[in-house]
């Protein structure tokens, strides 16, 4: 969980005194710090409260960035930055903010003063944001970006989502290409809701808008399952605009972006998938397996499970750790050669098992719980603040 430390508590800290621009400084967990790249000077060094360490990245081949996930929506007043050798180097920099980790707005463009290596404010009018990104292209000395420390200061809670808590999910999200599967119905035959029903305002105890506007998926461990699974779900399945089931060729580039928060989970739940559809080439055996599943564990671990082949056998890859009840972004990207999953902007890439070539695929998103039980009050609760897909 993020904490907010008061100015009075910071007065005795080792860093330079702060100007009176905002009331509170956000304390960012290291798990919420990411970067485009680094050398041995890691991104978390810019978040450790010490000017003796730094984050460094080579911008020879393009701009490099350092990103903080604030863990919630805040009115951002300014960023305090301390540059490595900032008393002799001028870095070309920009500060960007985002509500979803995908669309960014510049709030500052310019350089540092080149006269101090201490913390100095880069201020702007209050803007609501969940993410802050520092981007730079090097300095007047070389192409390296080296930042000793970054602090984010706030004037309180902001309003980021643009989501209306008084609307059903279909009033806040484009659900015209999604079908919903629910954890209720007959054993082996769970209920589904069509895109037109979702667009028309469907809501239930398992799929609803929460008080913060989030599209919320509740799935108890007691829910009914499909014939091919032992676990229930409250989950969206990608469809085509004409209402038919999506079944795209892996050739090309296919992307799903989401902003999510897992509020409750007994052990594990899948919050995103690419699933096999029907074969596009003759002679291929049918399969009911996913290509990949993105899991959130109760420990906070984000785990990507990649199926070894359409016949089954999944290999897990632990990507990072995000504390429970923390908002984060994920992107699932697939091409005919590579699977890339990005968490809070940090990419993790793996080769695509070539045995999946020739099969149709589709995206899934929501709450596919990975456990069963007898208590209807025990289950997983997952919130979505943004969801979109694209195909090229």
Short mmCIF file of C-alpha atoms in Angstrom, two decimals:
data_model
loop_
_atom_site.label_atom_id
_atom_site.label_comp_id
_atom_site.label_asym_id
_atom_site.label_seq_id
_atom_site.Cartn_x
_atom_site.Cartn_y
_atom_site.Cartn_z
CA UNK A 1 0.00 0.00 0.00
CA UNK A 2 1.12 3.54 -0.69
CA UNK A 3 1.67 5.81 2.27
CA UNK A 4 1.72 9.58 2.41
CA UNK A 5 4.45 11.15 4.52
CA UNK A 6 3.94 14.65 5.91
CA UNK A 7 6.38 17.50 5.28
CA UNK A 8 7.16 17.62 8.99
CA UNK A 9 8.40 14.04 8.90
CA UNK A 10 10.62 14.81 5.95
CA UNK A 11 12.31 17.82 7.57
CA UNK A 12 14.84 15.61 9.31
CA UNK A 13 15.59 13.50 6.23
CA UNK A 14 18.96 13.57 4.56
CA UNK A 15 17.68 15.24 1.39
CA UNK A 16 17.51 18.98 0.80
CA UNK A 17 14.68 21.02 2.27
CA UNK A 18 11.61 21.37 0.07
CA UNK A 19 9.84 24.45 -1.24
CA UNK A 20 6.29 25.12 -0.10
CA UNK A 21 4.44 23.92 -3.17
CA UNK A 22 2.39 20.99 -1.90
CA UNK A 23 1.40 19.46 1.39
CA UNK A 24 2.45 15.84 1.08
CA UNK A 25 5.00 13.62 -0.61
CA UNK A 26 3.95 10.24 -1.95
CA UNK A 27 5.96 7.27 -0.73
CA UNK A 28 6.27 4.87 -3.65
CA UNK A 29 6.92 1.14 -3.05
CA UNK A 30 9.85 -0.16 -5.08
CA UNK A 31 7.48 -2.60 -6.78
CA UNK A 32 5.80 0.45 -8.35
CA UNK A 33 9.02 1.77 -9.91
CA UNK A 34 9.92 0.76 -13.47
CA UNK A 35 12.11 1.99 -16.31
CA UNK A 36 12.74 1.51 -20.00
CA UNK A 37 16.21 0.11 -19.21
CA UNK A 38 19.18 0.54 -16.89
CA UNK A 39 22.76 -0.45 -16.35
CA UNK A 40 23.81 -1.71 -12.91
CA UNK A 41 22.35 1.52 -11.46
CA UNK A 42 18.79 0.28 -11.05
CA UNK A 43 15.50 2.25 -11.26
CA UNK A 44 14.79 1.76 -7.53
CA UNK A 45 17.91 3.79 -6.74
CA UNK A 46 15.97 6.92 -7.68
CA UNK A 47 13.44 6.01 -4.99
CA UNK A 48 15.72 5.20 -2.04
CA UNK A 49 16.00 8.63 -0.41
CA UNK A 50 19.72 8.91 -1.10
CA UNK A 51 21.57 11.24 -3.45
CA UNK A 52 24.57 8.89 -3.35
CA UNK A 53 22.84 6.37 -5.65
CA UNK A 54 21.28 6.79 -9.09
CA UNK A 55 19.33 5.26 -11.95
CA UNK A 56 21.27 5.29 -15.22
CA UNK A 57 20.30 4.32 -18.77
CA UNK A 58 21.91 4.74 -22.18
CA UNK A 59 19.80 6.96 -24.48
CA UNK A 60 22.03 6.54 -27.54
CA UNK A 61 19.27 4.70 -29.39
CA UNK A 62 16.33 6.67 -28.03
CA UNK A 63 14.78 8.39 -25.04
CA UNK A 64 14.84 6.54 -21.71
CA UNK A 65 12.19 6.78 -19.00
CA UNK A 66 11.63 6.20 -15.29
CA UNK A 67 8.04 5.58 -14.20
CA UNK A 68 6.22 5.67 -10.87
CA UNK A 69 2.87 3.95 -10.38
CA UNK A 70 1.27 6.08 -7.66
CA UNK A 71 -1.06 3.26 -6.61
CA UNK A 72 -4.08 5.56 -6.78
CA UNK A 73 -5.27 8.80 -8.30
CA UNK A 74 -3.69 11.99 -6.93
CA UNK A 75 -3.54 15.67 -7.80
CA UNK A 76 0.10 16.06 -8.75
CA UNK A 77 1.60 19.47 -8.03
CA UNK A 78 5.25 18.92 -8.90
CA UNK A 79 8.16 16.49 -9.04
CA UNK A 80 11.36 16.99 -7.08
CA UNK A 81 14.35 15.84 -9.14
CA UNK A 82 18.04 15.48 -8.29
CA UNK A 83 20.34 14.81 -11.24
CA UNK A 84 23.63 12.94 -11.16
CA UNK A 85 26.34 15.58 -11.77
CA UNK A 86 23.49 18.06 -12.12
CA UNK A 87 25.83 20.87 -11.12
CA UNK A 88 27.72 20.46 -14.40
CA UNK A 89 25.30 18.71 -16.78
CA UNK A 90 22.09 19.83 -18.43
CA UNK A 91 19.71 16.97 -19.22
CA UNK A 92 17.02 17.20 -21.89
CA UNK A 93 13.89 16.05 -20.08
CA UNK A 94 10.14 15.88 -20.02
CA UNK A 95 7.66 14.95 -17.29
CA UNK A 96 4.56 13.05 -18.32
CA UNK A 97 1.43 11.96 -16.47
CA UNK A 98 -1.16 9.31 -17.26
CA UNK A 99 -4.41 7.96 -15.90
CA UNK A 100 -4.01 4.49 -17.41
CA UNK A 101 -0.29 3.99 -18.10
CA UNK A 102 -0.88 4.00 -21.86
CA UNK A 103 -1.87 7.55 -22.85
CA UNK A 104 0.56 10.24 -21.67
CA UNK A 105 0.33 14.03 -21.31
CA UNK A 106 3.39 16.27 -21.08
CA UNK A 107 3.39 18.62 -18.08
CA UNK A 108 7.01 19.80 -18.33
CA UNK A 109 9.55 20.04 -21.14
CA UNK A 110 13.01 21.56 -20.84
CA UNK A 111 16.30 21.05 -19.02
CA UNK A 112 17.59 21.13 -15.48
CA UNK A 113 19.56 24.21 -14.39
CA UNK A 114 22.98 22.59 -14.66
CA UNK A 115 24.01 24.36 -11.45
CA UNK A 116 23.05 21.91 -8.69
CA UNK A 117 22.96 18.19 -7.96
CA UNK A 118 20.46 18.70 -5.13
CA UNK A 119 16.70 18.16 -5.23
CA UNK A 120 14.88 20.89 -7.13
CA UNK A 121 11.16 21.22 -7.95
CA UNK A 122 9.70 21.01 -11.45
CA UNK A 123 6.26 22.46 -10.87
CA UNK A 124 3.08 22.67 -12.91
CA UNK A 125 -0.63 23.24 -12.32
CA UNK A 126 -2.40 20.48 -10.40
CA UNK A 127 -3.12 17.52 -12.66
CA UNK A 128 -4.80 14.25 -11.68
CA UNK A 129 -2.73 11.16 -12.43
CA UNK A 130 -2.09 7.55 -11.49
CA UNK A 131 1.32 7.42 -13.20
CA UNK A 132 4.23 9.84 -13.53
CA UNK A 133 7.02 9.29 -16.04
CA UNK A 134 10.32 11.13 -16.39
CA UNK A 135 11.73 10.86 -19.91
CA UNK A 136 15.15 12.10 -21.03
CA UNK A 137 17.49 11.89 -24.02
CA UNK A 138 20.85 12.50 -22.37
CA UNK A 139 22.76 15.65 -21.44
CA UNK A 140 25.13 18.20 -22.93
CA UNK A 141 27.96 15.84 -21.89
CA UNK A 142 26.86 12.44 -23.25
CA UNK A 143 23.86 10.28 -24.16
CA UNK A 144 23.41 8.83 -20.70
CA UNK A 145 20.46 9.63 -18.44
CA UNK A 146 21.40 9.53 -14.74
CA UNK A 147 18.93 10.56 -12.04
CA UNK A 148 19.79 10.44 -8.35
CA UNK A 149 16.30 10.88 -6.94
CA UNK A 150 12.69 11.57 -7.94
CA UNK A 151 9.93 12.57 -5.52
CA UNK A 152 6.27 13.12 -6.38
CA UNK A 153 4.32 15.72 -4.41
CA UNK A 154 0.53 15.95 -4.20
CA UNK A 155 -2.30 18.17 -3.07
CA UNK A 156 -4.59 15.24 -2.32
CA UNK A 157 -6.88 12.80 -4.09
CA UNK A 158 -7.59 13.36 -7.77
CA UNK A 159 -10.17 12.21 -10.29
CA UNK A 160 -8.59 10.03 -12.96
CA UNK A 161 -10.83 7.44 -14.43
CA UNK A 162 -13.52 9.52 -16.03
CA UNK A 163 -15.72 6.56 -15.08
CA UNK A 164 -19.22 7.22 -13.81
CA UNK A 165 -20.09 5.14 -10.72
CA UNK A 166 -23.78 5.60 -11.54
CA UNK A 167 -23.47 3.85 -14.91
CA UNK A 168 -23.41 0.08 -15.55
CA UNK A 169 -20.14 -1.26 -16.99
CA UNK A 170 -21.55 -0.92 -20.50
CA UNK A 171 -22.03 2.80 -19.90
CA UNK A 172 -18.35 3.35 -19.11
CA UNK A 173 -16.63 0.77 -21.33
CA UNK A 174 -16.96 -0.26 -24.96
CA UNK A 175 -18.31 -3.77 -24.48
CA UNK A 176 -19.58 -4.14 -28.04
CA UNK A 177 -16.88 -6.74 -28.75
CA UNK A 178 -17.13 -8.72 -25.51
CA UNK A 179 -19.25 -11.60 -24.26
CA UNK A 180 -19.49 -12.18 -20.51
CA UNK A 181 -19.31 -15.61 -18.90
CA UNK A 182 -20.71 -15.82 -15.36
CA UNK A 183 -20.12 -18.22 -12.44
CA UNK A 184 -23.84 -19.11 -12.33
CA UNK A 185 -26.05 -21.41 -14.37
CA UNK A 186 -26.11 -25.18 -14.73
CA UNK A 187 -23.02 -27.32 -13.99
CA UNK A 188 -20.97 -27.42 -17.17
CA UNK A 189 -23.13 -24.72 -18.74
CA UNK A 190 -22.55 -21.31 -17.15
CA UNK A 191 -24.65 -18.32 -18.15
CA UNK A 192 -23.32 -15.89 -20.75
CA UNK A 193 -24.34 -12.36 -21.70
CA UNK A 194 -24.08 -11.05 -25.25
CA UNK A 195 -22.40 -7.79 -26.27
CA UNK A 196 -25.81 -6.21 -26.86
CA UNK A 197 -26.92 -7.18 -23.34
CA UNK A 198 -23.75 -5.68 -21.86
CA UNK A 199 -24.12 -2.52 -23.94
CA UNK A 200 -27.76 -2.40 -22.85
CA UNK A 201 -26.85 -2.05 -19.19
CA UNK A 202 -26.54 -5.58 -17.79
CA UNK A 203 -25.29 -5.71 -14.22
CA UNK A 204 -25.34 -8.32 -11.46
CA UNK A 205 -23.63 -9.33 -8.23
CA UNK A 206 -20.85 -10.83 -10.37
CA UNK A 207 -20.39 -7.94 -12.81
CA UNK A 208 -21.06 -4.37 -11.76
CA UNK A 209 -19.77 -0.82 -11.41
CA UNK A 210 -18.17 -0.08 -8.06
CA UNK A 211 -18.24 3.27 -6.26
CA UNK A 212 -15.01 4.36 -8.01
CA UNK A 213 -16.45 3.63 -11.45
CA UNK A 214 -14.47 0.43 -11.93
CA UNK A 215 -15.88 -2.47 -13.96
CA UNK A 216 -15.86 -5.06 -11.21
CA UNK A 217 -15.76 -8.86 -11.49
CA UNK A 218 -16.73 -11.00 -8.48
CA UNK A 219 -16.24 -14.76 -8.68
CA UNK A 220 -16.92 -17.07 -5.71
CA UNK A 221 -15.09 -20.37 -5.40
CA UNK A 222 -18.48 -22.10 -5.47
CA UNK A 223 -19.31 -20.93 -9.01
CA UNK A 224 -20.24 -23.25 -11.88
CA UNK A 225 -17.62 -24.13 -14.49
CA UNK A 226 -17.35 -24.91 -18.18
CA UNK A 227 -16.94 -28.54 -19.33
CA UNK A 228 -13.23 -27.90 -19.97
CA UNK A 229 -12.33 -26.26 -16.66
CA UNK A 230 -12.41 -27.08 -12.96
CA UNK A 231 -12.66 -23.41 -11.97
CA UNK A 232 -15.39 -20.76 -12.25
CA UNK A 233 -15.05 -17.31 -13.73
CA UNK A 234 -16.62 -13.91 -14.25
CA UNK A 235 -14.79 -13.11 -17.46
CA UNK A 236 -15.08 -11.36 -20.81
CA UNK A 237 -14.47 -13.21 -24.07
CA UNK A 238 -13.48 -11.25 -27.19
CA UNK A 239 -16.02 -11.12 -30.03
CA UNK A 240 -16.14 -9.56 -33.49
CA UNK A 241 -18.11 -6.41 -34.23
CA UNK A 242 -20.76 -8.48 -36.06
CA UNK A 243 -21.39 -10.59 -32.95
CA UNK A 244 -19.45 -13.67 -34.05
CA UNK A 245 -16.69 -15.17 -31.93
CA UNK A 246 -13.26 -13.60 -32.47
CA UNK A 247 -10.79 -16.07 -33.95
CA UNK A 248 -7.83 -14.12 -35.30
CA UNK A 249 -4.67 -15.35 -36.98
CA UNK A 250 -1.59 -14.92 -34.78
CA UNK A 251 0.21 -13.43 -37.81
CA UNK A 252 0.23 -9.68 -37.30
CA UNK A 253 0.28 -7.75 -34.03
CA UNK A 254 -2.42 -8.23 -31.40
CA UNK A 255 -2.57 -6.13 -28.23
CA UNK A 256 -4.75 -5.97 -25.12
CA UNK A 257 -4.25 -3.11 -22.64
CA UNK A 258 -5.82 -3.02 -19.19
CA UNK A 259 -5.65 -1.07 -15.95
CA UNK A 260 -6.62 -3.30 -13.04
CA UNK A 261 -6.68 -3.75 -9.29
CA UNK A 262 -7.03 -7.10 -7.52
CA UNK A 263 -8.88 -6.45 -4.27
CA UNK A 264 -9.31 -10.01 -3.02
CA UNK A 265 -8.02 -13.42 -4.10
CA UNK A 266 -7.84 -16.72 -2.16
CA UNK A 267 -4.82 -18.10 -4.02
CA UNK A 268 -4.70 -17.08 -7.68
CA UNK A 269 -6.83 -15.72 -10.50
CA UNK A 270 -6.26 -15.15 -14.21
CA UNK A 271 -6.85 -11.52 -15.17
CA UNK A 272 -6.00 -11.83 -18.87
CA UNK A 273 -5.65 -14.56 -21.49
CA UNK A 274 -5.00 -15.36 -25.10
CA UNK A 275 -7.01 -18.50 -25.83
CA UNK A 276 -7.07 -20.92 -28.73
CA UNK A 277 -10.17 -20.75 -30.91
CA UNK A 278 -10.66 -22.98 -33.93
CA UNK A 279 -7.97 -24.15 -36.33
CA UNK A 280 -7.38 -21.96 -39.38
CA UNK A 281 -5.37 -24.63 -41.19
CA UNK A 282 -6.70 -28.06 -42.09
CA UNK A 283 -5.29 -31.09 -40.36
CA UNK A 284 -4.68 -29.46 -36.99
CA UNK A 285 -6.24 -31.19 -33.97
CA UNK A 286 -8.78 -29.23 -31.95
CA UNK A 287 -7.63 -27.72 -28.65
CA UNK A 288 -9.30 -26.13 -25.62
CA UNK A 289 -6.06 -24.73 -24.18
CA UNK A 290 -4.99 -21.12 -23.71
CA UNK A 291 -1.89 -19.81 -25.41
CA UNK A 292 -1.19 -17.82 -22.27
CA UNK A 293 -2.74 -16.83 -18.97
CA UNK A 294 -1.73 -13.86 -16.83
CA UNK A 295 -2.17 -14.74 -13.15
CA UNK A 296 -2.31 -12.61 -10.04
CA UNK A 297 -1.26 -14.63 -6.96
CA UNK A 298 -2.31 -13.90 -3.37
CA UNK A 299 1.38 -13.18 -2.67
CA UNK A 300 1.22 -10.29 -5.15
CA UNK A 301 3.27 -12.15 -7.75
CA UNK A 302 2.31 -11.55 -11.37
CA UNK A 303 2.88 -14.83 -13.21
CA UNK A 304 2.66 -15.45 -16.94
CA UNK A 305 1.76 -19.01 -17.85
CA UNK A 306 2.65 -19.95 -21.44
CA UNK A 307 1.29 -23.20 -22.82
CA UNK A 308 4.01 -25.43 -24.24
CA UNK A 309 1.80 -26.57 -27.12
CA UNK A 310 -1.90 -26.80 -28.04
CA UNK A 311 -1.83 -30.24 -26.41
CA UNK A 312 -1.14 -28.67 -23.01
CA UNK A 313 1.57 -28.31 -20.40
CA UNK A 314 2.06 -24.80 -19.06
CA UNK A 315 5.35 -23.12 -18.09
CA UNK A 316 5.03 -20.34 -15.47
CA UNK A 317 7.18 -17.20 -15.52
CA UNK A 318 7.10 -14.89 -12.49
CA UNK A 319 7.32 -11.33 -13.84
CA UNK A 320 7.10 -9.01 -10.84
CA UNK A 321 5.22 -8.36 -7.60
CA UNK A 322 2.35 -5.90 -7.14
CA UNK A 323 0.83 -5.57 -3.65
CA UNK A 324 -2.82 -6.50 -3.25
CA UNK A 325 -5.26 -3.60 -3.73
CA UNK A 326 -2.78 -1.67 -5.92
CA UNK A 327 -3.77 -0.36 -9.34
CA UNK A 328 -1.44 -1.39 -12.17
CA UNK A 329 -1.40 -1.72 -15.93
CA UNK A 330 -0.75 -4.71 -18.11
CA UNK A 331 -0.33 -5.12 -21.83
CA UNK A 332 -0.45 -8.48 -23.60
CA UNK A 333 1.09 -8.37 -27.07
CA UNK A 334 1.40 -11.30 -29.46
CA UNK A 335 3.00 -11.69 -32.87
CA UNK A 336 3.86 -14.77 -34.91
CA UNK A 337 7.24 -14.97 -33.17
CA UNK A 338 7.01 -13.27 -29.77
CA UNK A 339 4.84 -12.89 -26.68
CA UNK A 340 5.43 -9.69 -24.73
CA UNK A 341 3.68 -8.85 -21.48
CA UNK A 342 4.32 -5.43 -19.96
CA UNK A 343 3.53 -4.63 -16.32
CA UNK A 344 3.45 -0.91 -15.51
CA UNK A 345 5.35 -0.33 -18.75
CA UNK A 346 8.13 -2.85 -18.10
CA UNK A 347 8.20 -5.47 -20.90
CA UNK A 348 8.88 -9.20 -20.52
CA UNK A 349 9.31 -11.09 -23.80
CA UNK A 350 9.20 -14.79 -24.63
CA UNK A 351 9.27 -16.79 -27.87
CA UNK A 352 5.90 -17.89 -29.20
CA UNK A 353 5.64 -21.71 -29.30
CA UNK A 354 5.46 -22.31 -33.03
CA UNK A 355 2.97 -25.16 -32.66
CA UNK A 356 0.30 -22.47 -32.14
CA UNK A 357 0.74 -21.20 -35.70
CA UNK A 358 -2.35 -22.09 -37.71
CA UNK A 359 -4.81 -21.75 -34.83
CA UNK A 360 -7.23 -18.89 -34.33
CA UNK A 361 -6.92 -16.97 -31.07
CA UNK A 362 -8.94 -14.53 -28.95
CA UNK A 363 -8.44 -12.37 -25.87
CA UNK A 364 -10.10 -12.85 -22.49
CA UNK A 365 -10.10 -10.45 -19.53
CA UNK A 366 -11.65 -10.46 -16.07
CA UNK A 367 -11.56 -12.82 -13.12
CA UNK A 368 -10.91 -16.53 -13.76
CA UNK A 369 -10.34 -17.83 -10.23
CA UNK A 370 -7.93 -20.76 -9.88
CA UNK A 371 -9.47 -22.39 -6.80
CA UNK A 372 -12.67 -24.06 -5.61
CA UNK A 373 -14.41 -24.18 -2.26
CA UNK A 374 -17.69 -24.53 -0.40
CA UNK A 375 -18.00 -21.03 1.09
CA UNK A 376 -19.94 -18.71 -1.27
CA UNK A 377 -18.36 -15.69 0.43
CA UNK A 378 -14.84 -16.81 -0.48
CA UNK A 379 -13.66 -15.74 -3.89
CA UNK A 380 -11.76 -13.19 -5.97
CA UNK A 381 -12.66 -9.56 -6.66
CA UNK A 382 -11.00 -7.79 -9.60
CA UNK A 383 -11.54 -4.21 -10.81
CA UNK A 384 -10.86 -2.86 -14.31
CA UNK A 385 -10.36 0.85 -14.93
CA UNK A 386 -9.45 0.55 -18.61
CA UNK A 387 -9.68 -2.20 -21.23
CA UNK A 388 -9.06 -2.13 -24.97
CA UNK A 389 -7.77 -4.38 -27.74
CA UNK A 390 -6.23 -3.71 -31.13
CA UNK A 391 -5.24 -5.84 -34.11
CA UNK A 392 -2.89 -5.00 -36.97
#
